[in-house]
Amino acid sequence: EAQVTQNPRYLITVTGKKLTVTCSQNMNHEYMSWYRQDPGLGLRQIYYSMNVEVTDKGDVPEGYKVSRKEKRNFPLILESPSPNQTSLYFCASSLLGLAATYEQYFGPGTRLTVT
Amino acid sequence: DAKTTQPNSMESNEEEPVHLPCNHSTISGTDYIHWYRQLPSQGPEYVIHGLTSNVNNRMASLAIAEDRKSSTLILHRATLRDAAVYYCILRDSGGGADGLTFGKGTHLIIQP
């Protein structure tokens, strides 16, 4: 089954403790992206990757890192989480990033709470 | 991406058609119209997209006005599982790896 998976689905952590949220897709998609969703603010893009070893900042990259060493994986790293990073995070992938005709597939989400 | 305007919420009855409107008066000639939906506690899900002509797929139909300043997502026979927030999004075919810009969307309520 074609899908985007994220782990963990739920995470409660403390300020400053490094964490990684994993994202994996099995559709051989070139483009992958991370979003955060906050009440009243909609989904905002954090980082995206056009292909292996190619990443770039989205609208809200501060406090986050990503890497794309393999085509299928795109982990989101919070080196020193803070309470304002408490949010619902979605990973997404698409066959090609520059083509407006391709849909994005989203993972189920990771709910992160930083205390 | 150009801006879209949708009603905050709509209500319909199960097994009846639902027409979800979207206004995009500043749409450019290279903008595709995409619809996504987000069911409770799930990630967004692609529904349909189009450029100028009406489009149909297994989930829905998309009717695009002749001047392209508005469009309507049509669910032909709503079920309780269609209760979700529906987002109308414009995507410029001219390029850009920008993420999708989700507005507030329309919260669709389905009554049994």
mmCIF file of C-alpha atoms in Angstrom:
data_model
loop_
_atom_site.group_PDB
_atom_site.id
_atom_site.type_symbol
_atom_site.label_atom_id
_atom_site.label_comp_id
_atom_site.label_asym_id
_atom_site.label_seq_id
_atom_site.Cartn_x
_atom_site.Cartn_y
_atom_site.Cartn_z
ATOM 1 C CA GLU A 1 0.000 0.000 0.000
ATOM 2 C CA ALA A 2 1.321 3.430 -0.985
ATOM 3 C CA GLN A 3 1.810 5.452 2.154
ATOM 4 C CA VAL A 4 3.751 7.963 4.189
ATOM 5 C CA THR A 5 4.564 6.811 7.697
ATOM 6 C CA GLN A 6 5.642 8.880 10.668
ATOM 7 C CA ASN A 7 7.021 7.880 14.032
ATOM 8 C CA PRO A 8 6.273 8.452 16.764
ATOM 9 C CA ARG A 9 2.616 9.430 16.484
ATOM 10 C CA TYR A 10 2.627 11.055 19.907
ATOM 11 C CA LEU A 11 5.527 12.467 21.864
ATOM 12 C CA ILE A 12 5.783 14.381 25.110
ATOM 13 C CA THR A 13 9.218 15.725 25.907
ATOM 14 C CA VAL A 14 10.970 18.395 27.926
ATOM 15 C CA THR A 15 12.628 21.589 26.828
ATOM 16 C CA GLY A 16 16.097 21.072 25.417
ATOM 17 C CA LYS A 17 16.004 17.316 24.933
ATOM 18 C CA LYS A 18 16.926 16.514 21.345
ATOM 19 C CA LEU A 19 14.395 14.499 19.389
ATOM 20 C CA THR A 20 13.870 13.106 15.910
ATOM 21 C CA VAL A 21 10.606 12.447 14.152
ATOM 22 C CA THR A 22 11.008 9.969 11.333
ATOM 23 C CA CYS A 23 9.192 10.048 8.007
ATOM 24 C CA SER A 24 9.277 7.391 5.339
ATOM 25 C CA GLN A 25 7.488 6.961 2.007
ATOM 26 C CA ASN A 26 7.292 3.883 -0.205
ATOM 27 C CA MET A 27 6.278 5.560 -3.459
ATOM 28 C CA ASN A 28 9.749 6.484 -4.757
ATOM 29 C CA HIS A 29 8.781 10.144 -4.545
ATOM 30 C CA GLU A 30 11.444 12.751 -5.160
ATOM 31 C CA TYR A 31 9.836 15.534 -3.142
ATOM 32 C CA MET A 32 9.295 15.411 0.616
ATOM 33 C CA SER A 33 8.209 18.097 3.012
ATOM 34 C CA TRP A 34 7.459 18.810 6.661
ATOM 35 C CA TYR A 35 4.557 20.940 7.879
ATOM 36 C CA ARG A 36 3.325 22.006 11.265
ATOM 37 C CA GLN A 37 -0.332 22.647 11.993
ATOM 38 C CA ASP A 38 -1.412 25.021 14.714
ATOM 39 C CA PRO A 39 -4.935 26.215 15.575
ATOM 40 C CA GLY A 40 -5.819 29.336 13.635
ATOM 41 C CA LEU A 41 -2.598 29.241 11.591
ATOM 42 C CA GLY A 42 -3.277 26.377 9.220
ATOM 43 C CA LEU A 43 -0.456 24.236 7.878
ATOM 44 C CA ARG A 44 2.903 25.907 7.491
ATOM 45 C CA GLN A 45 5.874 24.398 5.691
ATOM 46 C CA ILE A 46 9.022 23.868 7.761
ATOM 47 C CA TYR A 47 11.498 22.310 5.330
ATOM 48 C CA TYR A 48 11.335 20.514 2.035
ATOM 49 C CA SER A 49 13.581 18.323 -0.070
ATOM 50 C CA MET A 50 13.582 18.109 -3.836
ATOM 51 C CA ASN A 51 15.695 14.939 -3.862
ATOM 52 C CA VAL A 52 18.459 13.114 -2.010
ATOM 53 C CA GLU A 53 20.913 15.537 -0.393
ATOM 54 C CA VAL A 54 18.830 18.532 -1.550
ATOM 55 C CA THR A 55 16.942 20.346 1.212
ATOM 56 C CA ASP A 56 15.691 23.887 1.656
ATOM 57 C CA LYS A 57 13.869 26.053 4.160
ATOM 58 C CA GLY A 58 10.137 26.534 4.113
ATOM 59 C CA ASP A 59 8.196 29.270 5.876
ATOM 60 C CA VAL A 60 9.030 28.384 9.509
ATOM 61 C CA PRO A 61 12.429 26.603 9.624
ATOM 62 C CA GLU A 62 13.798 28.115 12.867
ATOM 63 C CA GLY A 63 14.574 25.476 15.470
ATOM 64 C CA TYR A 64 14.412 22.547 13.060
ATOM 65 C CA LYS A 65 16.854 20.520 11.010
ATOM 66 C CA VAL A 66 16.290 17.895 8.334
ATOM 67 C CA SER A 67 18.357 15.480 6.313
ATOM 68 C CA ARG A 68 17.747 13.463 3.145
ATOM 69 C CA LYS A 69 20.346 10.746 2.890
ATOM 70 C CA GLU A 70 17.986 8.266 1.218
ATOM 71 C CA LYS A 71 15.111 8.897 -1.112
ATOM 72 C CA ARG A 72 12.514 7.261 1.115
ATOM 73 C CA ASN A 73 13.404 8.919 4.440
ATOM 74 C CA PHE A 74 13.184 12.526 5.585
ATOM 75 C CA PRO A 75 13.635 12.880 9.352
ATOM 76 C CA LEU A 76 12.805 16.061 11.236
ATOM 77 C CA ILE A 77 15.253 16.925 14.002
ATOM 78 C CA LEU A 78 14.651 19.258 16.911
ATOM 79 C CA GLU A 79 18.071 19.842 18.458
ATOM 80 C CA SER A 80 16.761 21.778 21.461
ATOM 81 C CA PRO A 81 12.955 21.723 21.543
ATOM 82 C CA SER A 82 11.087 24.592 23.126
ATOM 83 C CA PRO A 83 7.421 24.885 24.196
ATOM 84 C CA ASN A 84 6.580 26.973 21.105
ATOM 85 C CA GLN A 85 7.335 23.885 19.012
ATOM 86 C CA THR A 86 4.390 22.096 20.566
ATOM 87 C CA SER A 87 2.335 21.318 17.498
ATOM 88 C CA LEU A 88 0.940 18.712 15.128
ATOM 89 C CA TYR A 89 3.511 17.763 12.514
ATOM 90 C CA PHE A 90 2.868 16.273 9.094
ATOM 91 C CA CYS A 91 5.269 14.806 6.616
ATOM 92 C CA ALA A 92 4.270 14.804 2.957
ATOM 93 C CA SER A 93 5.669 13.513 -0.291
ATOM 94 C CA SER A 94 5.022 14.074 -3.967
ATOM 95 C CA LEU A 95 6.317 12.544 -7.160
ATOM 96 C CA LEU A 96 7.794 15.849 -8.278
ATOM 97 C CA GLY A 97 7.968 19.072 -6.314
ATOM 98 C CA LEU A 98 7.910 21.599 -9.122
ATOM 99 C CA ALA A 99 4.893 20.265 -10.930
ATOM 100 C CA ALA A 100 1.589 21.749 -9.866
ATOM 101 C CA THR A 101 -0.235 18.772 -11.297
ATOM 102 C CA TYR A 102 1.063 16.260 -8.756
ATOM 103 C CA GLU A 103 -0.753 15.712 -5.499
ATOM 104 C CA GLN A 104 0.954 15.516 -2.141
ATOM 105 C CA TYR A 105 0.511 12.491 0.092
ATOM 106 C CA PHE A 106 0.480 13.166 3.816
ATOM 107 C CA GLY A 107 1.447 11.052 6.768
ATOM 108 C CA PRO A 108 -0.864 10.529 9.745
ATOM 109 C CA GLY A 109 0.764 13.218 11.860
ATOM 110 C CA THR A 110 2.911 13.428 14.978
ATOM 111 C CA ARG A 111 1.530 15.290 17.947
ATOM 112 C CA LEU A 112 4.439 16.805 19.864
ATOM 113 C CA THR A 113 4.193 18.399 23.284
ATOM 114 C CA VAL A 114 7.217 20.180 24.735
ATOM 115 C CA THR A 115 6.962 21.050 28.427
ATOM 116 C CA ASP B 1 0.023 31.489 -4.424
ATOM 117 C CA ALA B 2 -3.143 33.441 -5.107
ATOM 118 C CA LYS B 3 -5.725 33.649 -2.341
ATOM 119 C CA THR B 4 -8.910 31.590 -2.077
ATOM 120 C CA THR B 5 -12.082 32.252 -0.113
ATOM 121 C CA GLN B 6 -14.331 29.515 1.252
ATOM 122 C CA PRO B 7 -17.280 29.474 3.635
ATOM 123 C CA ASN B 8 -16.290 28.582 7.179
ATOM 124 C CA SER B 9 -18.757 25.740 7.451
ATOM 125 C CA MET B 10 -21.511 23.913 5.605
ATOM 126 C CA GLU B 11 -23.990 21.305 6.630
ATOM 127 C CA SER B 12 -25.594 18.593 4.558
ATOM 128 C CA ASN B 13 -27.550 15.412 4.988
ATOM 129 C CA GLU B 14 -26.215 11.953 4.400
ATOM 130 C CA GLU B 15 -26.721 10.539 0.904
ATOM 131 C CA GLU B 16 -27.384 13.982 -0.572
ATOM 132 C CA PRO B 17 -25.090 15.873 -2.945
ATOM 133 C CA VAL B 18 -22.833 18.539 -1.488
ATOM 134 C CA HIS B 19 -21.530 21.561 -3.361
ATOM 135 C CA LEU B 20 -18.546 23.255 -1.739
ATOM 136 C CA PRO B 21 -17.751 26.661 -3.267
ATOM 137 C CA CYS B 22 -14.403 28.387 -3.588
ATOM 138 C CA ASN B 23 -13.714 31.896 -4.848
ATOM 139 C CA HIS B 24 -10.348 32.720 -6.377
ATOM 140 C CA SER B 25 -10.846 36.001 -8.182
ATOM 141 C CA THR B 26 -7.100 36.703 -8.521
ATOM 142 C CA ILE B 27 -6.261 33.348 -10.090
ATOM 143 C CA SER B 28 -3.609 33.491 -12.796
ATOM 144 C CA GLY B 29 -3.645 31.611 -16.048
ATOM 145 C CA THR B 30 -1.053 29.132 -14.805
ATOM 146 C CA ASP B 31 -2.733 28.298 -11.496
ATOM 147 C CA TYR B 32 -4.159 24.836 -10.971
ATOM 148 C CA ILE B 33 -7.074 24.463 -8.560
ATOM 149 C CA HIS B 34 -6.485 21.740 -5.996
ATOM 150 C CA TRP B 35 -8.793 20.397 -3.311
ATOM 151 C CA TYR B 36 -7.645 18.580 -0.221
ATOM 152 C CA ARG B 37 -9.592 17.442 2.802
ATOM 153 C CA GLN B 38 -8.616 16.665 6.355
ATOM 154 C CA LEU B 39 -10.664 14.169 8.295
ATOM 155 C CA PRO B 40 -10.617 14.410 12.087
ATOM 156 C CA SER B 41 -7.290 13.309 13.561
ATOM 157 C CA GLN B 42 -5.793 12.553 10.137
ATOM 158 C CA GLY B 43 -3.395 14.143 7.703
ATOM 159 C CA PRO B 44 -4.678 16.075 4.703
ATOM 160 C CA GLU B 45 -5.814 13.958 1.775
ATOM 161 C CA TYR B 46 -5.791 14.903 -1.898
ATOM 162 C CA VAL B 47 -9.240 15.025 -3.462
ATOM 163 C CA ILE B 48 -9.029 16.429 -6.978
ATOM 164 C CA HIS B 49 -7.458 19.132 -9.121
ATOM 165 C CA GLY B 50 -8.095 20.883 -12.417
ATOM 166 C CA LEU B 51 -7.033 23.756 -14.626
ATOM 167 C CA THR B 52 -9.890 24.801 -16.905
ATOM 168 C CA SER B 53 -12.175 21.893 -17.646
ATOM 169 C CA ASN B 54 -14.443 20.134 -15.208
ATOM 170 C CA VAL B 55 -12.879 17.029 -13.690
ATOM 171 C CA ASN B 56 -14.249 13.832 -12.244
ATOM 172 C CA ASN B 57 -12.632 11.102 -10.190
ATOM 173 C CA ARG B 58 -13.795 8.384 -7.845
ATOM 174 C CA MET B 59 -14.019 10.780 -4.906
ATOM 175 C CA ALA B 60 -15.610 13.896 -6.330
ATOM 176 C CA SER B 61 -16.179 16.245 -9.239
ATOM 177 C CA LEU B 62 -14.685 19.666 -9.746
ATOM 178 C CA ALA B 63 -16.669 22.271 -11.611
ATOM 179 C CA ILE B 64 -14.644 25.288 -12.738
ATOM 180 C CA ALA B 65 -16.328 28.518 -13.789
ATOM 181 C CA GLU B 66 -15.686 29.699 -17.317
ATOM 182 C CA ASP B 67 -13.751 32.743 -16.084
ATOM 183 C CA ARG B 68 -11.938 30.515 -13.546
ATOM 184 C CA LYS B 69 -12.647 32.962 -10.740
ATOM 185 C CA SER B 70 -14.546 30.332 -8.811
ATOM 186 C CA SER B 71 -14.900 26.583 -8.557
ATOM 187 C CA THR B 72 -17.117 24.058 -6.820
ATOM 188 C CA LEU B 73 -16.220 20.716 -5.347
ATOM 189 C CA ILE B 74 -19.108 18.306 -5.699
ATOM 190 C CA LEU B 75 -19.573 15.254 -3.536
ATOM 191 C CA HIS B 76 -22.300 13.371 -5.323
ATOM 192 C CA ARG B 77 -23.617 11.397 -2.393
ATOM 193 C CA ALA B 78 -22.223 12.447 0.953
ATOM 194 C CA THR B 79 -21.591 9.888 3.649
ATOM 195 C CA LEU B 80 -20.703 10.378 7.293
ATOM 196 C CA ARG B 81 -17.096 9.611 6.339
ATOM 197 C CA ASP B 82 -17.032 12.767 4.220
ATOM 198 C CA ALA B 83 -17.261 14.963 7.301
ATOM 199 C CA ALA B 84 -13.995 16.884 7.177
ATOM 200 C CA VAL B 85 -12.397 20.253 6.551
ATOM 201 C CA TYR B 86 -12.107 20.879 2.805
ATOM 202 C CA TYR B 87 -9.377 23.125 1.474
ATOM 203 C CA CYS B 88 -9.293 24.833 -1.905
ATOM 204 C CA ILE B 89 -5.702 25.644 -2.918
ATOM 205 C CA LEU B 90 -4.151 27.237 -5.972
ATOM 206 C CA ARG B 91 -0.876 25.864 -7.313
ATOM 207 C CA ASP B 92 1.194 27.766 -9.826
ATOM 208 C CA SER B 93 2.318 25.504 -12.630
ATOM 209 C CA GLY B 94 5.108 27.960 -13.251
ATOM 210 C CA GLY B 95 7.173 26.165 -10.698
ATOM 211 C CA GLY B 96 8.294 26.531 -7.131
ATOM 212 C CA ALA B 97 8.847 23.899 -4.508
ATOM 213 C CA ASP B 98 6.741 25.814 -2.029
ATOM 214 C CA GLY B 99 4.468 23.871 0.189
ATOM 215 C CA LEU B 100 0.752 23.906 -0.115
ATOM 216 C CA THR B 101 -0.835 26.989 1.431
ATOM 217 C CA PHE B 102 -3.810 25.809 3.441
ATOM 218 C CA GLY B 103 -6.313 28.476 4.457
ATOM 219 C CA LYS B 104 -9.051 27.898 6.991
ATOM 220 C CA GLY B 105 -11.091 25.702 4.650
ATOM 221 C CA THR B 106 -14.737 24.711 4.926
ATOM 222 C CA HIS B 107 -15.814 22.516 7.792
ATOM 223 C CA LEU B 108 -18.345 20.116 6.279
ATOM 224 C CA ILE B 109 -20.845 18.625 8.695
ATOM 225 C CA ILE B 110 -22.876 15.624 7.569
ATOM 226 C CA GLN B 111 -26.107 14.877 9.362
ATOM 227 C CA PRO B 112 -27.355 11.276 9.411
#
